[in-house]
PDB file of N, CA and C in Angstrom:
ATOM      1  N   UNK A   1      64.104 -51.010  64.609  1.00  0.00           N
ATOM      2  CA  UNK A   1      63.833 -50.053  63.474  1.00  0.00           C
ATOM      3  C   UNK A   1      64.836 -49.088  63.148  1.00  0.00           C
ATOM      4  N   UNK A   2      65.065 -48.747  62.037  1.00  0.00           N
ATOM      5  CA  UNK A   2      65.980 -47.896  61.624  1.00  0.00           C
ATOM      6  C   UNK A   2      65.602 -46.619  61.892  1.00  0.00           C
ATOM      7  N   UNK A   3      66.712 -45.746  61.578  1.00  0.00           N
ATOM      8  CA  UNK A   3      66.064 -44.310  61.417  1.00  0.00           C
ATOM      9  C   UNK A   3      64.876 -43.921  60.377  1.00  0.00           C
ATOM     10  N   UNK A   4      64.225 -43.169  60.885  1.00  0.00           N
ATOM     11  CA  UNK A   4      63.059 -42.611  59.643  1.00  0.00           C
ATOM     12  C   UNK A   4      63.389 -41.205  59.322  1.00  0.00           C
ATOM     13  N   UNK A   5      63.166 -41.061  57.997  1.00  0.00           N
ATOM     14  CA  UNK A   5      63.554 -39.728  57.212  1.00  0.00           C
ATOM     15  C   UNK A   5      62.469 -38.801  57.810  1.00  0.00           C
ATOM     16  N   UNK A   6      61.265 -39.251  57.311  1.00  0.00           N
ATOM     17  CA  UNK A   6      60.048 -38.403  57.607  1.00  0.00           C
ATOM     18  C   UNK A   6      58.911 -39.397  58.162  1.00  0.00           C
ATOM     19  N   UNK A   7      58.628 -39.265  59.525  1.00  0.00           N
ATOM     20  CA  UNK A   7      57.398 -39.716  60.030  1.00  0.00           C
ATOM     21  C   UNK A   7      56.109 -39.017  59.621  1.00  0.00           C
ATOM     22  N   UNK A   8      55.248 -39.366  58.976  1.00  0.00           N
ATOM     23  CA  UNK A   8      54.004 -38.979  58.543  1.00  0.00           C
ATOM     24  C   UNK A   8      52.858 -39.414  59.505  1.00  0.00           C
ATOM     25  N   UNK A   9      52.287 -38.488  60.326  1.00  0.00           N
ATOM     26  CA  UNK A   9      51.234 -38.861  61.308  1.00  0.00           C
ATOM     27  C   UNK A   9      49.825 -38.266  60.517  1.00  0.00           C
ATOM     28  N   UNK A  10      49.029 -39.248  60.057  1.00  0.00           N
ATOM     29  CA  UNK A  10      47.812 -38.545  59.268  1.00  0.00           C
ATOM     30  C   UNK A  10      46.685 -39.065  60.444  1.00  0.00           C
ATOM     31  N   UNK A  11      45.734 -37.947  60.523  1.00  0.00           N
ATOM     32  CA  UNK A  11      44.652 -38.501  61.249  1.00  0.00           C
ATOM     33  C   UNK A  11      43.178 -38.222  60.716  1.00  0.00           C
ATOM     34  N   UNK A  12      43.360 -38.007  59.349  1.00  0.00           N
ATOM     35  CA  UNK A  12      42.088 -37.546  58.551  1.00  0.00           C
ATOM     36  C   UNK A  12      41.698 -38.823  58.074  1.00  0.00           C
ATOM     37  N   UNK A  13      40.444 -38.651  57.641  1.00  0.00           N
ATOM     38  CA  UNK A  13      39.677 -40.253  57.179  1.00  0.00           C
ATOM     39  C   UNK A  13      40.176 -40.242  55.593  1.00  0.00           C
ATOM     40  N   UNK A  14      40.169 -41.341  55.188  1.00  0.00           N
ATOM     41  CA  UNK A  14      40.554 -41.664  53.726  1.00  0.00           C
ATOM     42  C   UNK A  14      40.339 -40.768  52.549  1.00  0.00           C
ATOM     43  N   UNK A  15      39.029 -40.257  53.095  1.00  0.00           N
ATOM     44  CA  UNK A  15      38.475 -39.353  51.805  1.00  0.00           C
ATOM     45  C   UNK A  15      38.822 -37.737  51.867  1.00  0.00           C
ATOM     46  N   UNK A  16      39.360 -37.587  53.005  1.00  0.00           N
ATOM     47  CA  UNK A  16      39.991 -36.381  53.194  1.00  0.00           C
ATOM     48  C   UNK A  16      41.070 -36.090  52.441  1.00  0.00           C
ATOM     49  N   UNK A  17      41.004 -34.716  51.438  1.00  0.00           N
ATOM     50  CA  UNK A  17      42.308 -34.053  50.772  1.00  0.00           C
ATOM     51  C   UNK A  17      43.396 -34.203  51.392  1.00  0.00           C
ATOM     52  N   UNK A  18      43.768 -34.132  52.447  1.00  0.00           N
ATOM     53  CA  UNK A  18      44.936 -34.440  53.476  1.00  0.00           C
ATOM     54  C   UNK A  18      45.404 -35.591  53.293  1.00  0.00           C
ATOM     55  N   UNK A  19      44.541 -36.633  53.456  1.00  0.00           N
ATOM     56  CA  UNK A  19      45.004 -37.885  53.533  1.00  0.00           C
ATOM     57  C   UNK A  19      45.624 -38.353  52.143  1.00  0.00           C
ATOM     58  N   UNK A  20      45.005 -38.074  51.211  1.00  0.00           N
ATOM     59  CA  UNK A  20      45.380 -38.117  49.772  1.00  0.00           C
ATOM     60  C   UNK A  20      46.856 -37.493  49.662  1.00  0.00           C
ATOM     61  N   UNK A  21      47.142 -36.176  50.107  1.00  0.00           N
ATOM     62  CA  UNK A  21      48.086 -35.628  49.964  1.00  0.00           C
ATOM     63  C   UNK A  21      49.397 -36.019  50.732  1.00  0.00           C
ATOM     64  N   UNK A  22      48.955 -36.759  51.825  1.00  0.00           N
ATOM     65  CA  UNK A  22      49.975 -37.138  52.635  1.00  0.00           C
ATOM     66  C   UNK A  22      50.618 -38.495  51.983  1.00  0.00           C
ATOM     67  N   UNK A  23      49.579 -39.408  51.396  1.00  0.00           N
ATOM     68  CA  UNK A  23      49.850 -40.444  50.700  1.00  0.00           C
ATOM     69  C   UNK A  23      50.894 -40.197  49.293  1.00  0.00           C
ATOM     70  N   UNK A  24      50.401 -39.271  48.780  1.00  0.00           N
ATOM     71  CA  UNK A  24      51.159 -38.606  47.529  1.00  0.00           C
ATOM     72  C   UNK A  24      52.765 -38.116  48.059  1.00  0.00           C
ATOM     73  N   UNK A  25      52.973 -37.681  49.071  1.00  0.00           N
ATOM     74  CA  UNK A  25      54.286 -37.287  49.540  1.00  0.00           C
ATOM     75  C   UNK A  25      55.102 -38.456  50.188  1.00  0.00           C
ATOM     76  N   UNK A  26      54.721 -39.469  50.295  1.00  0.00           N
ATOM     77  CA  UNK A  26      55.460 -40.513  50.967  1.00  0.00           C
ATOM     78  C   UNK A  26      56.739 -40.703  50.061  1.00  0.00           C
ATOM     79  N   UNK A  27      57.841 -41.211  50.639  1.00  0.00           N
ATOM     80  CA  UNK A  27      59.034 -41.178  50.024  1.00  0.00           C
ATOM     81  C   UNK A  27      60.041 -42.281  50.642  1.00  0.00           C
ATOM     82  N   UNK A  28      60.833 -42.920  49.968  1.00  0.00           N
ATOM     83  CA  UNK A  28      61.617 -44.152  50.553  1.00  0.00           C
ATOM     84  C   UNK A  28      62.272 -43.489  51.897  1.00  0.00           C
ATOM     85  N   UNK A  29      62.127 -44.387  53.010  1.00  0.00           N
ATOM     86  CA  UNK A  29      62.733 -44.029  54.208  1.00  0.00           C
ATOM     87  C   UNK A  29      61.853 -43.502  55.256  1.00  0.00           C
ATOM     88  N   UNK A  30      60.826 -43.140  54.633  1.00  0.00           N
ATOM     89  CA  UNK A  30      59.604 -42.528  55.537  1.00  0.00           C
ATOM     90  C   UNK A  30      58.744 -43.651  56.147  1.00  0.00           C
ATOM     91  N   UNK A  31      58.079 -43.285  56.952  1.00  0.00           N
ATOM     92  CA  UNK A  31      57.038 -44.146  57.649  1.00  0.00           C
ATOM     93  C   UNK A  31      55.776 -43.325  57.839  1.00  0.00           C
ATOM     94  N   UNK A  32      54.713 -44.197  57.642  1.00  0.00           N
ATOM     95  CA  UNK A  32      53.262 -43.581  57.803  1.00  0.00           C
ATOM     96  C   UNK A  32      52.672 -44.223  58.966  1.00  0.00           C
ATOM     97  N   UNK A  33      52.302 -43.255  59.847  1.00  0.00           N
ATOM     98  CA  UNK A  33      51.316 -43.452  61.083  1.00  0.00           C
ATOM     99  C   UNK A  33      49.936 -43.227  61.092  1.00  0.00           C
ATOM    100  N   UNK A  34      48.900 -43.961  61.322  1.00  0.00           N
ATOM    101  CA  UNK A  34      47.650 -43.658  61.111  1.00  0.00           C
ATOM    102  C   UNK A  34      47.052 -43.621  62.497  1.00  0.00           C
ATOM    103  N   UNK A  35      46.476 -42.392  63.183  1.00  0.00           N
ATOM    104  CA  UNK A  35      45.650 -42.100  64.215  1.00  0.00           C
ATOM    105  C   UNK A  35      44.179 -41.722  63.926  1.00  0.00           C
ATOM    106  N   UNK A  36      43.756 -41.728  64.993  1.00  0.00           N
ATOM    107  CA  UNK A  36      41.959 -41.079  64.919  1.00  0.00           C
ATOM    108  C   UNK A  36      41.415 -41.795  63.642  1.00  0.00           C
ATOM    109  N   UNK A  37      40.769 -40.864  63.173  1.00  0.00           N
ATOM    110  CA  UNK A  37      39.800 -41.554  61.760  1.00  0.00           C
ATOM    111  C   UNK A  37      40.559 -42.234  60.567  1.00  0.00           C
ATOM    112  N   UNK A  38      42.054 -41.617  60.618  1.00  0.00           N
ATOM    113  CA  UNK A  38      42.938 -42.327  59.446  1.00  0.00           C
ATOM    114  C   UNK A  38      43.074 -43.800  59.598  1.00  0.00           C
ATOM    115  N   UNK A  39      42.654 -44.561  60.895  1.00  0.00           N
ATOM    116  CA  UNK A  39      42.754 -45.965  60.806  1.00  0.00           C
ATOM    117  C   UNK A  39      41.607 -46.629  60.063  1.00  0.00           C
ATOM    118  N   UNK A  40      40.628 -45.967  59.714  1.00  0.00           N
ATOM    119  CA  UNK A  40      39.621 -46.203  58.812  1.00  0.00           C
ATOM    120  C   UNK A  40      40.114 -46.834  57.365  1.00  0.00           C
ATOM    121  N   UNK A  41      41.384 -46.364  57.115  1.00  0.00           N
ATOM    122  CA  UNK A  41      42.078 -46.969  55.948  1.00  0.00           C
ATOM    123  C   UNK A  41      42.687 -47.980  55.897  1.00  0.00           C
ATOM    124  N   UNK A  42      42.745 -48.751  57.068  1.00  0.00           N
ATOM    125  CA  UNK A  42      43.642 -49.934  57.116  1.00  0.00           C
ATOM    126  C   UNK A  42      43.231 -51.158  56.237  1.00  0.00           C
ATOM    127  N   UNK A  43      42.458 -50.972  55.436  1.00  0.00           N
ATOM    128  CA  UNK A  43      41.805 -52.047  54.523  1.00  0.00           C
ATOM    129  C   UNK A  43      42.039 -51.349  53.106  1.00  0.00           C
ATOM    130  N   UNK A  44      42.619 -50.315  52.901  1.00  0.00           N
ATOM    131  CA  UNK A  44      42.725 -49.786  51.547  1.00  0.00           C
ATOM    132  C   UNK A  44      44.206 -50.329  50.660  1.00  0.00           C
ATOM    133  N   UNK A  45      43.896 -50.702  49.752  1.00  0.00           N
ATOM    134  CA  UNK A  45      45.029 -51.224  48.946  1.00  0.00           C
ATOM    135  C   UNK A  45      46.297 -50.103  48.512  1.00  0.00           C
ATOM    136  N   UNK A  46      45.791 -48.888  48.647  1.00  0.00           N
ATOM    137  CA  UNK A  46      46.652 -47.723  48.441  1.00  0.00           C
ATOM    138  C   UNK A  46      47.585 -47.615  49.760  1.00  0.00           C
ATOM    139  N   UNK A  47      47.462 -48.468  50.826  1.00  0.00           N
ATOM    140  CA  UNK A  47      48.576 -48.179  51.685  1.00  0.00           C
ATOM    141  C   UNK A  47      49.311 -49.208  51.555  1.00  0.00           C
ATOM    142  N   UNK A  48      49.414 -49.938  50.498  1.00  0.00           N
ATOM    143  CA  UNK A  48      50.366 -50.989  50.319  1.00  0.00           C
ATOM    144  C   UNK A  48      51.768 -50.318  49.385  1.00  0.00           C
ATOM    145  N   UNK A  49      51.873 -49.115  49.828  1.00  0.00           N
ATOM    146  CA  UNK A  49      53.221 -48.567  49.425  1.00  0.00           C
ATOM    147  C   UNK A  49      54.500 -49.176  49.842  1.00  0.00           C
ATOM    148  N   UNK A  50      55.676 -48.406  49.571  1.00  0.00           N
ATOM    149  CA  UNK A  50      57.008 -48.974  49.856  1.00  0.00           C
ATOM    150  C   UNK A  50      57.452 -48.604  51.036  1.00  0.00           C
ATOM    151  N   UNK A  51      56.542 -48.142  51.896  1.00  0.00           N
ATOM    152  CA  UNK A  51      57.047 -47.577  53.368  1.00  0.00           C
ATOM    153  C   UNK A  51      56.378 -48.184  54.315  1.00  0.00           C
ATOM    154  N   UNK A  52      56.879 -48.495  55.479  1.00  0.00           N
ATOM    155  CA  UNK A  52      56.197 -49.136  56.650  1.00  0.00           C
ATOM    156  C   UNK A  52      55.006 -48.158  57.057  1.00  0.00           C
ATOM    157  N   UNK A  53      53.835 -49.008  57.569  1.00  0.00           N
ATOM    158  CA  UNK A  53      52.669 -48.310  57.656  1.00  0.00           C
ATOM    159  C   UNK A  53      52.208 -48.964  58.973  1.00  0.00           C
ATOM    160  N   UNK A  54      52.096 -48.073  59.925  1.00  0.00           N
ATOM    161  CA  UNK A  54      51.519 -48.468  61.223  1.00  0.00           C
ATOM    162  C   UNK A  54      50.183 -47.885  61.741  1.00  0.00           C
ATOM    163  N   UNK A  55      49.393 -48.231  62.517  1.00  0.00           N
ATOM    164  CA  UNK A  55      48.145 -47.958  62.829  1.00  0.00           C
ATOM    165  C   UNK A  55      47.958 -47.782  64.386  1.00  0.00           C
ATOM    166  N   UNK A  56      47.545 -46.904  65.124  1.00  0.00           N
ATOM    167  CA  UNK A  56      47.609 -46.872  66.566  1.00  0.00           C
ATOM    168  C   UNK A  56      46.431 -47.512  67.136  1.00  0.00           C
ATOM    169  N   UNK A  57      46.783 -48.490  67.882  1.00  0.00           N
ATOM    170  CA  UNK A  57      45.923 -49.656  68.338  1.00  0.00           C
ATOM    171  C   UNK A  57      44.742 -49.219  69.301  1.00  0.00           C
ATOM    172  N   UNK A  58      44.918 -48.200  69.849  1.00  0.00           N
ATOM    173  CA  UNK A  58      43.787 -47.392  70.680  1.00  0.00           C
ATOM    174  C   UNK A  58      42.616 -47.170  69.994  1.00  0.00           C
ATOM    175  N   UNK A  59      43.019 -46.375  68.849  1.00  0.00           N
ATOM    176  CA  UNK A  59      42.251 -45.796  67.525  1.00  0.00           C
ATOM    177  C   UNK A  59      41.565 -47.051  66.996  1.00  0.00           C
ATOM    178  N   UNK A  60      42.083 -47.909  66.640  1.00  0.00           N
ATOM    179  CA  UNK A  60      41.549 -49.274  65.983  1.00  0.00           C
ATOM    180  C   UNK A  60      40.547 -49.739  66.981  1.00  0.00           C
ATOM    181  N   UNK A  61      40.764 -49.826  68.237  1.00  0.00           N
ATOM    182  CA  UNK A  61      39.898 -50.561  69.205  1.00  0.00           C
ATOM    183  C   UNK A  61      38.608 -49.488  69.138  1.00  0.00           C
ATOM    184  N   UNK A  62      38.643 -48.338  69.280  1.00  0.00           N
ATOM    185  CA  UNK A  62      37.760 -47.253  69.629  1.00  0.00           C
ATOM    186  C   UNK A  62      36.671 -47.415  68.312  1.00  0.00           C
ATOM    187  N   UNK A  63      37.172 -47.754  67.006  1.00  0.00           N
ATOM    188  CA  UNK A  63      36.364 -47.903  65.926  1.00  0.00           C
ATOM    189  C   UNK A  63      35.753 -49.213  65.663  1.00  0.00           C
ATOM    190  N   UNK A  64      36.326 -50.209  66.559  1.00  0.00           N
ATOM    191  CA  UNK A  64      35.919 -51.653  66.249  1.00  0.00           C
ATOM    192  C   UNK A  64      36.728 -52.443  64.975  1.00  0.00           C
ATOM    193  N   UNK A  65      37.919 -51.798  64.939  1.00  0.00           N
ATOM    194  CA  UNK A  65      38.668 -52.420  63.906  1.00  0.00           C
ATOM    195  C   UNK A  65      39.711 -53.245  64.301  1.00  0.00           C
ATOM    196  N   UNK A  66      40.398 -53.993  63.307  1.00  0.00           N
ATOM    197  CA  UNK A  66      41.392 -55.059  63.655  1.00  0.00           C
ATOM    198  C   UNK A  66      42.283 -54.945  62.311  1.00  0.00           C
ATOM    199  N   UNK A  67      43.475 -55.145  62.561  1.00  0.00           N
ATOM    200  CA  UNK A  67      44.558 -55.257  61.447  1.00  0.00           C
ATOM    201  C   UNK A  67      44.539 -56.862  61.310  1.00  0.00           C
ATOM    202  N   UNK A  68      44.301 -57.154  60.007  1.00  0.00           N
ATOM    203  CA  UNK A  68      44.521 -58.793  59.943  1.00  0.00           C
ATOM    204  C   UNK A  68      45.827 -59.405  59.670  1.00  0.00           C
ATOM    205  N   UNK A  69      46.352 -60.626  59.667  1.00  0.00           N
ATOM    206  CA  UNK A  69      47.759 -60.740  59.607  1.00  0.00           C
ATOM    207  C   UNK A  69      48.041 -60.694  58.201  1.00  0.00           C
ATOM    208  N   UNK A  70      47.100 -60.771  57.067  1.00  0.00           N
ATOM    209  CA  UNK A  70      47.669 -60.839  55.851  1.00  0.00           C
ATOM    210  C   UNK A  70      47.762 -59.149  55.422  1.00  0.00           C
ATOM    211  N   UNK A  71      47.565 -58.190  56.409  1.00  0.00           N
ATOM    212  CA  UNK A  71      47.839 -56.781  55.890  1.00  0.00           C
ATOM    213  C   UNK A  71      49.382 -56.350  56.274  1.00  0.00           C
ATOM    214  N   UNK A  72      49.859 -55.550  55.476  1.00  0.00           N
ATOM    215  CA  UNK A  72      51.127 -55.028  55.676  1.00  0.00           C
ATOM    216  C   UNK A  72      51.286 -53.862  56.813  1.00  0.00           C
ATOM    217  N   UNK A  73      50.075 -53.977  57.583  1.00  0.00           N
ATOM    218  CA  UNK A  73      50.179 -52.881  58.561  1.00  0.00           C
ATOM    219  C   UNK A  73      50.463 -53.473  59.887  1.00  0.00           C
ATOM    220  N   UNK A  74      51.305 -52.618  60.657  1.00  0.00           N
ATOM    221  CA  UNK A  74      51.524 -52.996  61.939  1.00  0.00           C
ATOM    222  C   UNK A  74      50.758 -52.058  63.127  1.00  0.00           C
ATOM    223  N   UNK A  75      50.467 -52.543  64.187  1.00  0.00           N
ATOM    224  CA  UNK A  75      49.818 -51.750  65.031  1.00  0.00           C
ATOM    225  C   UNK A  75      50.994 -51.342  66.016  1.00  0.00           C
ATOM    226  N   UNK A  76      50.687 -50.303  66.821  1.00  0.00           N
ATOM    227  CA  UNK A  76      51.613 -49.767  67.877  1.00  0.00           C
ATOM    228  C   UNK A  76      50.697 -48.889  68.874  1.00  0.00           C
ATOM    229  N   UNK A  77      51.125 -48.906  70.038  1.00  0.00           N
ATOM    230  CA  UNK A  77      50.527 -48.085  71.173  1.00  0.00           C
ATOM    231  C   UNK A  77      50.949 -46.714  71.443  1.00  0.00           C
ATOM    232  N   UNK A  78      50.639 -46.070  72.328  1.00  0.00           N
ATOM    233  CA  UNK A  78      51.257 -44.853  72.650  1.00  0.00           C
ATOM    234  C   UNK A  78      52.731 -44.576  72.644  1.00  0.00           C
ATOM    235  N   UNK A  79      53.209 -45.652  73.515  1.00  0.00           N
ATOM    236  CA  UNK A  79      54.881 -45.692  73.866  1.00  0.00           C
ATOM    237  C   UNK A  79      55.402 -46.052  72.436  1.00  0.00           C
ATOM    238  N   UNK A  80      54.897 -46.690  71.358  1.00  0.00           N
ATOM    239  CA  UNK A  80      55.424 -46.993  70.425  1.00  0.00           C
ATOM    240  C   UNK A  80      55.581 -45.672  69.280  1.00  0.00           C
ATOM    241  N   UNK A  81      54.334 -44.939  69.525  1.00  0.00           N
ATOM    242  CA  UNK A  81      54.353 -43.843  68.869  1.00  0.00           C
ATOM    243  C   UNK A  81      55.302 -42.756  69.299  1.00  0.00           C
ATOM    244  N   UNK A  82      55.402 -42.801  70.606  1.00  0.00           N
ATOM    245  CA  UNK A  82      56.703 -41.811  71.143  1.00  0.00           C
ATOM    246  C   UNK A  82      58.081 -42.224  70.221  1.00  0.00           C
ATOM    247  N   UNK A  83      58.136 -43.455  70.391  1.00  0.00           N
ATOM    248  CA  UNK A  83      59.250 -43.977  70.131  1.00  0.00           C
ATOM    249  C   UNK A  83      59.614 -43.694  68.776  1.00  0.00           C
ATOM    250  N   UNK A  84      58.551 -44.031  67.706  1.00  0.00           N
ATOM    251  CA  UNK A  84      58.686 -43.523  66.481  1.00  0.00           C
ATOM    252  C   UNK A  84      58.940 -42.101  66.147  1.00  0.00           C
ATOM    253  N   UNK A  85      58.460 -41.124  66.942  1.00  0.00           N
ATOM    254  CA  UNK A  85      58.745 -39.684  66.801  1.00  0.00           C
ATOM    255  C   UNK A  85      60.446 -39.584  67.056  1.00  0.00           C
ATOM    256  N   UNK A  86      60.906 -40.206  68.332  1.00  0.00           N
ATOM    257  CA  UNK A  86      62.287 -40.083  68.385  1.00  0.00           C
ATOM    258  C   UNK A  86      63.192 -40.643  67.501  1.00  0.00           C
ATOM    259  N   UNK A  87      62.744 -41.704  66.615  1.00  0.00           N
ATOM    260  CA  UNK A  87      63.711 -42.115  65.455  1.00  0.00           C
ATOM    261  C   UNK A  87      63.471 -41.440  64.235  1.00  0.00           C
ATOM    262  N   UNK A  88      62.523 -40.479  64.161  1.00  0.00           N
ATOM    263  CA  UNK A  88      62.580 -39.803  62.979  1.00  0.00           C
ATOM    264  C   UNK A  88      63.478 -38.362  62.908  1.00  0.00           C
ATOM    265  N   UNK A  89      63.778 -38.218  61.563  1.00  0.00           N
ATOM    266  CA  UNK A  89      64.569 -36.823  61.562  1.00  0.00           C
ATOM    267  C   UNK A  89      63.428 -35.638  61.417  1.00  0.00           C
ATOM    268  N   UNK A  90      62.272 -36.047  60.895  1.00  0.00           N
ATOM    269  CA  UNK A  90      61.385 -34.964  60.702  1.00  0.00           C
ATOM    270  C   UNK A  90      59.900 -35.807  60.986  1.00  0.00           C
ATOM    271  N   UNK A  91      59.088 -34.799  61.417  1.00  0.00           N
ATOM    272  CA  UNK A  91      57.731 -35.358  61.864  1.00  0.00           C
ATOM    273  C   UNK A  91      56.555 -34.465  60.992  1.00  0.00           C
ATOM    274  N   UNK A  92      55.744 -34.896  60.197  1.00  0.00           N
ATOM    275  CA  UNK A  92      54.570 -34.044  59.786  1.00  0.00           C
ATOM    276  C   UNK A  92      53.424 -34.535  59.964  1.00  0.00           C
ATOM    277  N   UNK A  93      52.628 -33.637  60.701  1.00  0.00           N
ATOM    278  CA  UNK A  93      51.371 -34.074  60.994  1.00  0.00           C
ATOM    279  C   UNK A  93      50.227 -33.657  59.985  1.00  0.00           C
ATOM    280  N   UNK A  94      49.352 -34.531  59.439  1.00  0.00           N
ATOM    281  CA  UNK A  94      48.464 -34.123  58.223  1.00  0.00           C
ATOM    282  C   UNK A  94      47.161 -33.937  59.178  1.00  0.00           C
TER     283      UNK A  94
END
């Protein structure tokens, strides 16, 4: 994976104002990481943005969710989350 301009880590459910604000702030070169209740958004078409989107696998499992092969969302584990933060110039937690 290339260097990430901004890693946006969002933990709020899709209906939360911070979740919507995060989506509005995404820019080319950014990456979106869904954790905690934000993984509930894995089925939303709004996530089909032009930035890579990942969901934290343990949080998906805890909520009984899976990412299907047709979705543009990848899954990652905690080690992958740490690797993403190391590749990011800036990290914003929503």
